[in-house]
Short mmCIF file of C-alpha atoms in Angstrom, two decimals:
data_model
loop_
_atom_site.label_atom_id
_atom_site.label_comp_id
_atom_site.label_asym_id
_atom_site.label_seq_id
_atom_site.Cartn_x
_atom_site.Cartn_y
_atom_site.Cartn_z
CA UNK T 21 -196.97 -53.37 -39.18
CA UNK T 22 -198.78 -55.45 -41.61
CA UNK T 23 -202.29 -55.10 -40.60
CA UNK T 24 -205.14 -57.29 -41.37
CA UNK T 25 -203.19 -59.85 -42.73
CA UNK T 26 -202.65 -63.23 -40.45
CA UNK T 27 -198.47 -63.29 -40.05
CA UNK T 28 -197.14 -66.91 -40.94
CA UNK T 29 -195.89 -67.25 -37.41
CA UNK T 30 -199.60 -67.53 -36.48
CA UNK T 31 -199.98 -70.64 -38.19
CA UNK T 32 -196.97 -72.12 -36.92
CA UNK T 33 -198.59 -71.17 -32.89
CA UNK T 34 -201.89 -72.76 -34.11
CA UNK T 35 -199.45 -76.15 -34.53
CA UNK T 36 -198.82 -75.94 -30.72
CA UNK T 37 -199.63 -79.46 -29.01
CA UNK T 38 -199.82 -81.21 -32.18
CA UNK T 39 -197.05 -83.49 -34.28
CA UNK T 40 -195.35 -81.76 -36.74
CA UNK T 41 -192.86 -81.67 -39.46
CA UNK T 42 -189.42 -79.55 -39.17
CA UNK T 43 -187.37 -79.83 -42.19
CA UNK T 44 -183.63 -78.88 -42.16
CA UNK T 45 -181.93 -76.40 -43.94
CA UNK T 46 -179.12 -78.36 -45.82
CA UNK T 47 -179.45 -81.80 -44.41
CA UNK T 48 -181.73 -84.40 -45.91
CA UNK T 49 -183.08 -84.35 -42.49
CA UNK T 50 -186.80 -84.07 -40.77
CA UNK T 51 -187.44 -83.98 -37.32
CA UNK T 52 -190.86 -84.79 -36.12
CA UNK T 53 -192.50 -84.32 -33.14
CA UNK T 54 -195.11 -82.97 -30.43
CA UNK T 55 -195.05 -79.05 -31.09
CA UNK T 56 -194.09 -77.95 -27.36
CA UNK T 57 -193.22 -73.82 -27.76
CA UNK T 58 -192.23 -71.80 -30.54
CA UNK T 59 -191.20 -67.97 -30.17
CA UNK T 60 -190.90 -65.26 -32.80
CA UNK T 61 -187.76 -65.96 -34.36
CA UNK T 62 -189.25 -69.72 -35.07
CA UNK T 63 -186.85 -70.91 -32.69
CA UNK T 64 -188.80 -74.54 -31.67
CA UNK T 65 -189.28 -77.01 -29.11
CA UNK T 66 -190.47 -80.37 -30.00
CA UNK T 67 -190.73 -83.47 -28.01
CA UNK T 68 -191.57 -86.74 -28.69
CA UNK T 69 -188.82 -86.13 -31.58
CA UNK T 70 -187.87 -88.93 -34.27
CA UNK T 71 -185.10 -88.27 -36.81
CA UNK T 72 -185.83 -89.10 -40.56
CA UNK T 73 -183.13 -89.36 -42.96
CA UNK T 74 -184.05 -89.51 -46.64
CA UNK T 75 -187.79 -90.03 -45.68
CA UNK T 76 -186.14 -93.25 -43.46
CA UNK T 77 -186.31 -93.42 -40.22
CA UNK T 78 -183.59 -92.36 -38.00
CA UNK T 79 -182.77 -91.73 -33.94
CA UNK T 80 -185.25 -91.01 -31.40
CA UNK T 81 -184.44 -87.55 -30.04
CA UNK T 82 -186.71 -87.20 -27.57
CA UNK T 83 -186.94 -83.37 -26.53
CA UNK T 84 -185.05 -81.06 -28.79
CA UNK T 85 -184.91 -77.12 -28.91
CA UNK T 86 -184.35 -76.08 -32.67
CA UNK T 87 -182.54 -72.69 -33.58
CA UNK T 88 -184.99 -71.01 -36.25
CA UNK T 89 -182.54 -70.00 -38.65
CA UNK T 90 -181.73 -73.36 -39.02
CA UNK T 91 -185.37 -74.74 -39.96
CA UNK T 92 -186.14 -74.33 -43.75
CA UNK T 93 -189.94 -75.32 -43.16
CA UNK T 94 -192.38 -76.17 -40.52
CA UNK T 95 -196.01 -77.91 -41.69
CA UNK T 96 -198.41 -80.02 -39.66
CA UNK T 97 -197.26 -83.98 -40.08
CA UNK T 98 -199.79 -85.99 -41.56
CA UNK E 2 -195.68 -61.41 -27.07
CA UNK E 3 -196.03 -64.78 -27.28
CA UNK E 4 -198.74 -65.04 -23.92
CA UNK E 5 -199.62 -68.13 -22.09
CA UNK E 6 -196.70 -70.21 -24.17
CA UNK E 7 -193.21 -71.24 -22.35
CA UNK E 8 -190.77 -70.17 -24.98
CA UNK E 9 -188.10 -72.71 -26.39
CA UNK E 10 -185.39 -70.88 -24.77
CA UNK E 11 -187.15 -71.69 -21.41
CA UNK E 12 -186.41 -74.85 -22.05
CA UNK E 13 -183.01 -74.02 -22.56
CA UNK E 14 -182.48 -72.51 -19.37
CA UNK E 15 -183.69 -74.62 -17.29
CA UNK E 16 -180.77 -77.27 -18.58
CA UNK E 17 -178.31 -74.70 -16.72
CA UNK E 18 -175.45 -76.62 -14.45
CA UNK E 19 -176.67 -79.69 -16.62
CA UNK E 20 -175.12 -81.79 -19.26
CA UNK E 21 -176.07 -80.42 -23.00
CA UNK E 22 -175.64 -81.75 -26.28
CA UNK E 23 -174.96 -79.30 -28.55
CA UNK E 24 -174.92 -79.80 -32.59
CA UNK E 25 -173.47 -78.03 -34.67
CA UNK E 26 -174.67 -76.75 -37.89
CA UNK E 27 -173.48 -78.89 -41.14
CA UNK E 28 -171.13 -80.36 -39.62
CA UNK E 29 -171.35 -84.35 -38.38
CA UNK E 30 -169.71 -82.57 -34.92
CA UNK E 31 -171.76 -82.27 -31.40
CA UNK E 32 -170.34 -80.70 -28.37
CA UNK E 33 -171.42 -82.21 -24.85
CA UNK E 34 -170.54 -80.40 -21.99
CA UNK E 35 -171.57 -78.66 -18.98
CA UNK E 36 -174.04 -75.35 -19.95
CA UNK E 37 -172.76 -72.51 -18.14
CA UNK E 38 -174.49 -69.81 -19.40
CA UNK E 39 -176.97 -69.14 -22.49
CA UNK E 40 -178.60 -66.07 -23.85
CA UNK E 41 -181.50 -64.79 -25.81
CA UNK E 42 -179.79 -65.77 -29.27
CA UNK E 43 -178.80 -69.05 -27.96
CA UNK E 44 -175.54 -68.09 -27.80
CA UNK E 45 -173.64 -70.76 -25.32
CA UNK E 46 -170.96 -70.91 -22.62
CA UNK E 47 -170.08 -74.43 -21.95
CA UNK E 48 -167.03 -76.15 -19.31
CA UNK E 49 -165.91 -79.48 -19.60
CA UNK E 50 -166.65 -79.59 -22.88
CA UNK E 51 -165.76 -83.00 -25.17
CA UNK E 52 -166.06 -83.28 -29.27
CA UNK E 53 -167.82 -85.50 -30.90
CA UNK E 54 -167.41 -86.43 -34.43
CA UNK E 55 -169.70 -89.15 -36.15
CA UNK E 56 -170.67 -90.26 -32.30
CA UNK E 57 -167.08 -91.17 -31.43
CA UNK E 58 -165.26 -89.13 -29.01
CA UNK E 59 -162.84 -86.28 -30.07
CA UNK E 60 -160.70 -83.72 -28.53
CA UNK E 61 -161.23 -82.10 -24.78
CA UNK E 62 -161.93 -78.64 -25.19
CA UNK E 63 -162.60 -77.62 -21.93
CA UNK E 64 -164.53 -73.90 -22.03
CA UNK E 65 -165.83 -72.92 -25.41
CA UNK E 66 -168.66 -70.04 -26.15
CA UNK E 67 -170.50 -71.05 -29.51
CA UNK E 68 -172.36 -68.14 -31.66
CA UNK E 69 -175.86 -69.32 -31.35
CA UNK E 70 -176.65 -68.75 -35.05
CA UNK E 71 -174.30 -71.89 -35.70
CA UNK E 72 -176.33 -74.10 -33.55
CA UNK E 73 -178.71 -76.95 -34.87
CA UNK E 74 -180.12 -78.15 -31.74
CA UNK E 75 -179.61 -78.48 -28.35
CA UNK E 76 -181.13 -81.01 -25.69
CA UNK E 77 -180.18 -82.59 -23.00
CA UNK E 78 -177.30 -84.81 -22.30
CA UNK E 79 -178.90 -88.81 -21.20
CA UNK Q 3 -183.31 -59.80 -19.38
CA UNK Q 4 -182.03 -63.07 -18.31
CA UNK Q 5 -181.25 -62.05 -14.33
CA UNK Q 6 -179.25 -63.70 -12.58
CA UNK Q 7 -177.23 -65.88 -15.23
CA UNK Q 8 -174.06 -64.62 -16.28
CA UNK Q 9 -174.28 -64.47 -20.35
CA UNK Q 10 -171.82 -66.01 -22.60
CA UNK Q 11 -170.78 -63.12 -23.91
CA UNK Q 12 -169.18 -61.94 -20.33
CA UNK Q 13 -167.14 -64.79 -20.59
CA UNK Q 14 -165.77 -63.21 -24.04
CA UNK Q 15 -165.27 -59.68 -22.03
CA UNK Q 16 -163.02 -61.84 -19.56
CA UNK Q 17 -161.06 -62.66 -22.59
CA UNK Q 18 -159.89 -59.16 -23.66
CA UNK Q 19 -156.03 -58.72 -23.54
CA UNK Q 20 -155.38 -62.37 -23.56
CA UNK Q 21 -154.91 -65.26 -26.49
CA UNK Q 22 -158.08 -66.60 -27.97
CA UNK Q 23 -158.49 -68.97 -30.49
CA UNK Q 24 -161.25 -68.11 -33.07
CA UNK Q 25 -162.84 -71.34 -35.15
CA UNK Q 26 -164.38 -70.44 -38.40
CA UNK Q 27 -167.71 -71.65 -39.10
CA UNK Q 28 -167.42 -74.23 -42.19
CA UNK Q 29 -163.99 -74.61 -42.50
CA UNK Q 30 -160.97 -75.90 -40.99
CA UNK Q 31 -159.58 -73.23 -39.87
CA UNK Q 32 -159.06 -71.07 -36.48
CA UNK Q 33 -157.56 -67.89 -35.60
CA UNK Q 34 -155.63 -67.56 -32.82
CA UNK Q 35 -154.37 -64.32 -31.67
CA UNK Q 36 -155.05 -61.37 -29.13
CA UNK Q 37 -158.35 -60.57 -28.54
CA UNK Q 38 -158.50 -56.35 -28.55
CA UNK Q 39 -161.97 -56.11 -28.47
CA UNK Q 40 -165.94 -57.92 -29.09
CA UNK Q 41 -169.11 -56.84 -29.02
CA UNK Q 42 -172.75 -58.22 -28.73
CA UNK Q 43 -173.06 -59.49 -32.00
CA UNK Q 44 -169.28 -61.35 -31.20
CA UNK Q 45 -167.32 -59.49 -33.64
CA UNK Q 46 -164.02 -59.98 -32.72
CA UNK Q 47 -161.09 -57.72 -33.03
CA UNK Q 48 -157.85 -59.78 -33.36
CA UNK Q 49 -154.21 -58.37 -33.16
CA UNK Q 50 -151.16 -60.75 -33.52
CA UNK Q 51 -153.31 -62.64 -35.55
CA UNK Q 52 -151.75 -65.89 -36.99
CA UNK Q 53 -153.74 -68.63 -39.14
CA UNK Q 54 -154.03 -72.77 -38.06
CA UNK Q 55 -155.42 -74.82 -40.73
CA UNK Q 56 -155.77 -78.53 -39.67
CA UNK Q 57 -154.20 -77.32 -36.57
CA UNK Q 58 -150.89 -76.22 -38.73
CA UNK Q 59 -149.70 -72.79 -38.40
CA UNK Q 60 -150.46 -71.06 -41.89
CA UNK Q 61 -149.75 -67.25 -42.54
CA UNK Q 62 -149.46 -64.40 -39.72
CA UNK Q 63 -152.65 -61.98 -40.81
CA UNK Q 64 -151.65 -59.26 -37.91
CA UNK Q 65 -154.89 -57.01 -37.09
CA UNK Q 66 -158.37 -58.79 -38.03
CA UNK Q 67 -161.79 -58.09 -37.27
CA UNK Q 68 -163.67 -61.12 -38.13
CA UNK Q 69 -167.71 -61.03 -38.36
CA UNK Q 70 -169.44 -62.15 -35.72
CA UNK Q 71 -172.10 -64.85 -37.18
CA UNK Q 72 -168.94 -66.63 -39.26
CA UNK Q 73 -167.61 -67.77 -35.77
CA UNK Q 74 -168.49 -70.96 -34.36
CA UNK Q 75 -166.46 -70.83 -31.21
CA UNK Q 76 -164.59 -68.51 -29.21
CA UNK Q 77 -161.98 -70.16 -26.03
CA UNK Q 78 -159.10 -69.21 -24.05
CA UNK Q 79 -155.71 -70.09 -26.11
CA UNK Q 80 -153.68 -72.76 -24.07
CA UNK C 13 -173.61 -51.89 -23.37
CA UNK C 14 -170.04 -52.27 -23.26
CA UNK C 15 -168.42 -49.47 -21.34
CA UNK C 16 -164.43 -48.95 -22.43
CA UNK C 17 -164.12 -51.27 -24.90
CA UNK C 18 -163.39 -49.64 -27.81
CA UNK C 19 -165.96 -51.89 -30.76
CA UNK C 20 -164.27 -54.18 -33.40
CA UNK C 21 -166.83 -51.96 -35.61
CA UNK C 22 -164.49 -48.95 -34.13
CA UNK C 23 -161.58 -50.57 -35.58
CA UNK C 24 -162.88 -50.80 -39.18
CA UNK C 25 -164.45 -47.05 -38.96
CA UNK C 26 -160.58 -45.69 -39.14
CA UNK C 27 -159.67 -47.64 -42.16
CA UNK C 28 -162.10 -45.40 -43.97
CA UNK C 29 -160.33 -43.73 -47.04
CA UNK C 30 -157.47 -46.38 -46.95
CA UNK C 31 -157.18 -49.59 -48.35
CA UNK C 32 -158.59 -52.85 -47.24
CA UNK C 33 -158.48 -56.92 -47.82
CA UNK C 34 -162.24 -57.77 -47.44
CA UNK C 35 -162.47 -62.22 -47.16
CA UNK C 36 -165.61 -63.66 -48.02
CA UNK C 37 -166.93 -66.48 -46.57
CA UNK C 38 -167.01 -70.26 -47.67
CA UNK C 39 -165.25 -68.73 -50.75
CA UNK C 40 -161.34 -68.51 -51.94
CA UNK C 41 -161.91 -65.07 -52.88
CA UNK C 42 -160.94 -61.45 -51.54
CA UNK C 43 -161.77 -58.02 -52.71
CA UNK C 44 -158.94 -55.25 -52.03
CA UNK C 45 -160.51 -51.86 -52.43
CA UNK C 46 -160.57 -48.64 -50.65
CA UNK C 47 -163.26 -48.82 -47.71
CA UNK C 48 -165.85 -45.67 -48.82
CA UNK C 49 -168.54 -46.25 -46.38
CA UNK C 50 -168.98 -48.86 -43.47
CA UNK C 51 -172.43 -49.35 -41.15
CA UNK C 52 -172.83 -51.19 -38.21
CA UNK C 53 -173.76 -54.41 -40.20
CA UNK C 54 -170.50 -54.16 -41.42
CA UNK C 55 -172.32 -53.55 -44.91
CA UNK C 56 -168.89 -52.59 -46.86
CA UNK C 57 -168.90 -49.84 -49.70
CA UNK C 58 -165.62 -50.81 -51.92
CA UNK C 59 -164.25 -48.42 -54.74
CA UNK C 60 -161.38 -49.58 -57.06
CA UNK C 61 -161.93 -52.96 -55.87
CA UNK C 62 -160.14 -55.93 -57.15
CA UNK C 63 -160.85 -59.37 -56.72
CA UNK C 64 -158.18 -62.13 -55.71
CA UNK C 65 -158.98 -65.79 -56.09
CA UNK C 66 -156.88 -68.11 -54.09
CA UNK C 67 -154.42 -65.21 -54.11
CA UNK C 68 -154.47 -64.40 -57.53
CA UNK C 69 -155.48 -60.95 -59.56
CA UNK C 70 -158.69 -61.46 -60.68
CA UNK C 71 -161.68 -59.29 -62.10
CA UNK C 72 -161.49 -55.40 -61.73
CA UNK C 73 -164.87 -54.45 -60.24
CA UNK C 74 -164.27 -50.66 -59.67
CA UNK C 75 -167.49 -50.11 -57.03
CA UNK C 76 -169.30 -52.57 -54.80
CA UNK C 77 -171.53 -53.00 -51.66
CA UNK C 78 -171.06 -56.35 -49.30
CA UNK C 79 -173.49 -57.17 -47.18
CA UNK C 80 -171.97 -57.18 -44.20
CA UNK C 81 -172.85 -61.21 -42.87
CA UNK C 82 -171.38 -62.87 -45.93
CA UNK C 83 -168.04 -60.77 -44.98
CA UNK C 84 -165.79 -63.11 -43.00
CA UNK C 85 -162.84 -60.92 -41.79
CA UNK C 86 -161.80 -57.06 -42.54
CA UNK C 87 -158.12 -56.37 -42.73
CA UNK C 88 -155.71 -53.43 -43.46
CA UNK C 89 -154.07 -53.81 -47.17
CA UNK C 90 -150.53 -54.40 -46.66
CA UNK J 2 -175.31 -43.66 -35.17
CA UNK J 3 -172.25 -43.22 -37.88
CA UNK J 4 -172.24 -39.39 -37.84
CA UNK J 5 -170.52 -37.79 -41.13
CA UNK J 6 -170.16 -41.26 -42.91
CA UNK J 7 -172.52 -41.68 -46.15
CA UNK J 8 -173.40 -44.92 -45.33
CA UNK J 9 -173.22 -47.95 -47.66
CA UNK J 10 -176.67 -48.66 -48.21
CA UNK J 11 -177.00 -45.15 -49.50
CA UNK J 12 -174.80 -46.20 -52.77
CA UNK J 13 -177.44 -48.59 -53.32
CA UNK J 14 -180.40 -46.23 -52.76
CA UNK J 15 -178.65 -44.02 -55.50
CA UNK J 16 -178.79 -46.54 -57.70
CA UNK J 17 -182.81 -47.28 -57.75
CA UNK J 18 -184.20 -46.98 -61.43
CA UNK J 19 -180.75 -48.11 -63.07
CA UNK J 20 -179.52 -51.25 -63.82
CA UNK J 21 -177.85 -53.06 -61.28
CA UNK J 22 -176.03 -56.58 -60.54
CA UNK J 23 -176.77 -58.61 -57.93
CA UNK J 24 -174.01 -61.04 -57.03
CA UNK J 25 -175.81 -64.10 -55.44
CA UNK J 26 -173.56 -66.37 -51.85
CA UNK J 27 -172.25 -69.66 -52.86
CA UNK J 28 -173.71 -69.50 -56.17
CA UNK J 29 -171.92 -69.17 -59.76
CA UNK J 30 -174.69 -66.72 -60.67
CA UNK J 31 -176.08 -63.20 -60.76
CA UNK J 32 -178.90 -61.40 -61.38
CA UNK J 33 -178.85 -57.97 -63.55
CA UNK J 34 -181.85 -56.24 -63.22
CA UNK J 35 -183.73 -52.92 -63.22
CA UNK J 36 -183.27 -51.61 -59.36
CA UNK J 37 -186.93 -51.08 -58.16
CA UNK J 38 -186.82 -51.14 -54.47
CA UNK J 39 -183.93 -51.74 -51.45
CA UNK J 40 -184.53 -51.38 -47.54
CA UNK J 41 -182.59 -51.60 -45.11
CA UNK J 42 -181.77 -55.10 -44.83
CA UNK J 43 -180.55 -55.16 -48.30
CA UNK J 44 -183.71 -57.07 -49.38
CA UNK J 45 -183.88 -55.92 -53.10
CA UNK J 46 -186.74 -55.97 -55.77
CA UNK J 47 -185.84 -56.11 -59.02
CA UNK J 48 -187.55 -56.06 -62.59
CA UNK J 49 -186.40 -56.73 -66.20
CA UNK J 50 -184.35 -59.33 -64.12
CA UNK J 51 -182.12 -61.87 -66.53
CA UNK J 52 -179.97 -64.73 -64.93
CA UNK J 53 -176.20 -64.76 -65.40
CA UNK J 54 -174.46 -68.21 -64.28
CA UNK J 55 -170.68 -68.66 -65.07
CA UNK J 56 -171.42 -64.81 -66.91
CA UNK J 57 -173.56 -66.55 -69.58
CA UNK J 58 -176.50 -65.16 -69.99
CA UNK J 59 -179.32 -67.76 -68.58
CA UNK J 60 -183.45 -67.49 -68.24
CA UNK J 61 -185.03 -64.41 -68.01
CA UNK J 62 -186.84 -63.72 -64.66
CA UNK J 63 -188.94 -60.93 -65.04
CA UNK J 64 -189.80 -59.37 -61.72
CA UNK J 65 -188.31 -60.93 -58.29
CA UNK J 66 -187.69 -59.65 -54.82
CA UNK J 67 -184.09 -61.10 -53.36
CA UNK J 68 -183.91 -61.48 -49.44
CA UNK J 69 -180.70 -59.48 -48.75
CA UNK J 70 -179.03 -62.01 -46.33
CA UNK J 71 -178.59 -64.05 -49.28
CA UNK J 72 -176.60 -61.25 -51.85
CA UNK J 73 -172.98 -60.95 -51.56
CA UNK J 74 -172.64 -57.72 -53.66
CA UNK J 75 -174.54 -55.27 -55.45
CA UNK J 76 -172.74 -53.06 -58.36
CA UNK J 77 -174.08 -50.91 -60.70
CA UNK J 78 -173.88 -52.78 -63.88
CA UNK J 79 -171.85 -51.93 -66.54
CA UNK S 19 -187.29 -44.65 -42.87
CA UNK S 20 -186.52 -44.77 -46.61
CA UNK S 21 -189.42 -42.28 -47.64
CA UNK S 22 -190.86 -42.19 -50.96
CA UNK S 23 -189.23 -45.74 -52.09
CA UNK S 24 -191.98 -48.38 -51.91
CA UNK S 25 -190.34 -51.25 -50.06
CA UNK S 26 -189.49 -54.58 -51.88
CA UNK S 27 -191.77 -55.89 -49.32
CA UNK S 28 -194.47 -54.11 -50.30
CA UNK S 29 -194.59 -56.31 -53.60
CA UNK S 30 -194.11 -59.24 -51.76
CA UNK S 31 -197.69 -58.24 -49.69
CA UNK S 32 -199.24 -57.47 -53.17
CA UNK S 33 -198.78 -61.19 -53.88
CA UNK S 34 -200.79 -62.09 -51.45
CA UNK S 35 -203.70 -64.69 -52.39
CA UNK S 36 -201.85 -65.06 -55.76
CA UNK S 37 -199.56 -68.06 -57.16
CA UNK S 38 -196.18 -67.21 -56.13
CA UNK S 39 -192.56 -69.04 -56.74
CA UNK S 40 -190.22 -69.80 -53.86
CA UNK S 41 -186.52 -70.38 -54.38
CA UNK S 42 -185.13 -71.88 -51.59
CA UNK S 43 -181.10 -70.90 -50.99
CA UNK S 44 -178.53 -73.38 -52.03
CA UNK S 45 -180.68 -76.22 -53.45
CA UNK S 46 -182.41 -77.06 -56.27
CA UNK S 47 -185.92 -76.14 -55.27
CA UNK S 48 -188.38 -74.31 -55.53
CA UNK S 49 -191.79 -74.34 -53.55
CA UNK S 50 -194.40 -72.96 -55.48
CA UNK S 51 -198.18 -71.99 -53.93
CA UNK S 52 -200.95 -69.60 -52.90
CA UNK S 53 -199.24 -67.01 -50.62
CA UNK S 54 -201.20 -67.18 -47.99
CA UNK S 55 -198.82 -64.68 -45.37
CA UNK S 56 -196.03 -62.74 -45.44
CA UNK S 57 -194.20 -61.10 -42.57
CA UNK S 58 -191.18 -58.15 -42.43
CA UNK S 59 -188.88 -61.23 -42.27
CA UNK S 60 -190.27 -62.66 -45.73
CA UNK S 61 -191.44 -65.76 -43.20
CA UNK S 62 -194.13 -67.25 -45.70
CA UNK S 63 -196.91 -69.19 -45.46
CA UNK S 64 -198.23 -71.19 -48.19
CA UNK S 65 -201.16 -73.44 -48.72
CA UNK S 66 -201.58 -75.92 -52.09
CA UNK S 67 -197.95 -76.14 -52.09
CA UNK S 68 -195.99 -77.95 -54.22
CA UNK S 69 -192.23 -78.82 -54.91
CA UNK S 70 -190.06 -78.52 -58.05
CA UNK S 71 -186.81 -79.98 -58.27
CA UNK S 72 -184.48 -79.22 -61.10
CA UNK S 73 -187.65 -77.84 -62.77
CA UNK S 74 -189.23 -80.96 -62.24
CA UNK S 75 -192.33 -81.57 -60.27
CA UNK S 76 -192.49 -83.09 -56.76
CA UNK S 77 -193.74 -83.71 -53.82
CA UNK S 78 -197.64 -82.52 -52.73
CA UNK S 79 -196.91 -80.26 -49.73
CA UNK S 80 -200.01 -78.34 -48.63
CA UNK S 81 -199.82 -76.33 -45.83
CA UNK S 82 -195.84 -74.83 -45.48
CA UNK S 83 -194.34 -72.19 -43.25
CA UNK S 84 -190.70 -71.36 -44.87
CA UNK S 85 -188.53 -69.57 -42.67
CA UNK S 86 -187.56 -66.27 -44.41
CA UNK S 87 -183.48 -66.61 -43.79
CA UNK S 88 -183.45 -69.81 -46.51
CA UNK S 89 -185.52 -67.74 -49.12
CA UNK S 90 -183.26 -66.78 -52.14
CA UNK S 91 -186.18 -65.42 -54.20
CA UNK S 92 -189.80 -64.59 -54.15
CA UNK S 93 -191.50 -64.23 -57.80
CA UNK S 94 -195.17 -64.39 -59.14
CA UNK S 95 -195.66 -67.63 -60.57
CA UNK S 96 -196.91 -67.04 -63.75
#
């Protein structure tokens, strides 16, 4: 459908393995953690998961599965 | 589509007949109970379900299907 | 798709003819009425409709059919 | 999908031509209109629509399209 | 699918080239624009677009594409 | 399926490589950066990525993948 251009789900796939950064629609919440699966509608499974709250942080989650239309962004955590 | 990666909802299915907490969208509110079913859009059929509201207990609600959209996260009950 | 698990949504089915009680997503309120009919999206058809907000009875709405990704959860009226 | 159930969608295709209370969500606002056109998004075409906040006459907005998701319930005008 | 019914997406093609207002969820504001492009999802590009909030006329926006899960209404604009 | 209407996506794709401005549903915020992909979803991907609240500048984001659900607008960032 939209050929010869890289989708943005791609990047999110190369992110498998490695820690990253979900933010939260709504919430002044991140979760971060080890990339474990993602699927098409960005629906995600992390583990390894820490809560942060206003940049502070919060619980440890350990493994979580994420409903995509719930994640505002996803980026690599630095 | 996705080859060679166990999707999230994998995840979620293997945590059938187990304990789940579920949370719930904007709202300070989880739902533990039993996961009895689940399907591709994470909708959920739990039994012996209990409310909780800020971490303290709340009402028994016994079977309960949530819309999947409305879900945050689900993982499993320790 | 997902053989051999029964999905939520049969448990809805099972409903059909008897009282369910709808909660809204986002507010405190629930419908509770007859449940005529649901599909796979979990649009609901109510009849006998009447409104609880903060679990007090509010106005008798009749016949309803309430969107499906506005519901948070869908059980058996005790 | 769902042999002999007759769809909640079914139910708001025969209010066509009559008119109907359309609730929106996470707002104290209705719009009363005749129901032109319906899909099965519940997408909503309205003409001679008038809005009610908190149960009071509001704007006249004459015609309108919903989208269907932000649409909390559908209801005969009493 | 809904034989014989002009559906309601097809009041909004009709109004492509004209000036239309968008009505945006949970937000005091609108967007009147020149109608450029709509699909199916409601997704709407716009030009000529000026910002209405509380119906006072606010920045002017030029050309912008609106993701149609996030419109409540769409009226031709008067 | 809508012949002879080029798709509001379809401007969204010309953006491509190009500055664009990302309003972000029910807050504040926009993300602007260099649009890096774009699927049917309006899932973006953005590199050089950086926040504005309240018109104000903010964080350094770099690499972000914004799911398309939470997108209000998409504009060229001019």
């Amino acid at each position: 459908m939209v050929n010869g251009i890289v989708l943005p789900i791609k990047k999110v796939f190369s992110l498998v393995d490695s820690k990253v950064s979900v933010e939260i629609k709504d919430e002044k919440r991140k979760l971060l953690g080890r990339l474990v699966a993602v699927d098409e509608y960005l629906n995600i499974h992390l583990d390894e998961t820490t809560e942060y709250i206003n940049n502070e942080r919060g619980r440890t989650l350990g493994t979580v599965v994420i409903r995509g239309n719930n994640i505002l962004t996803i980026a690599p955590s630095i």
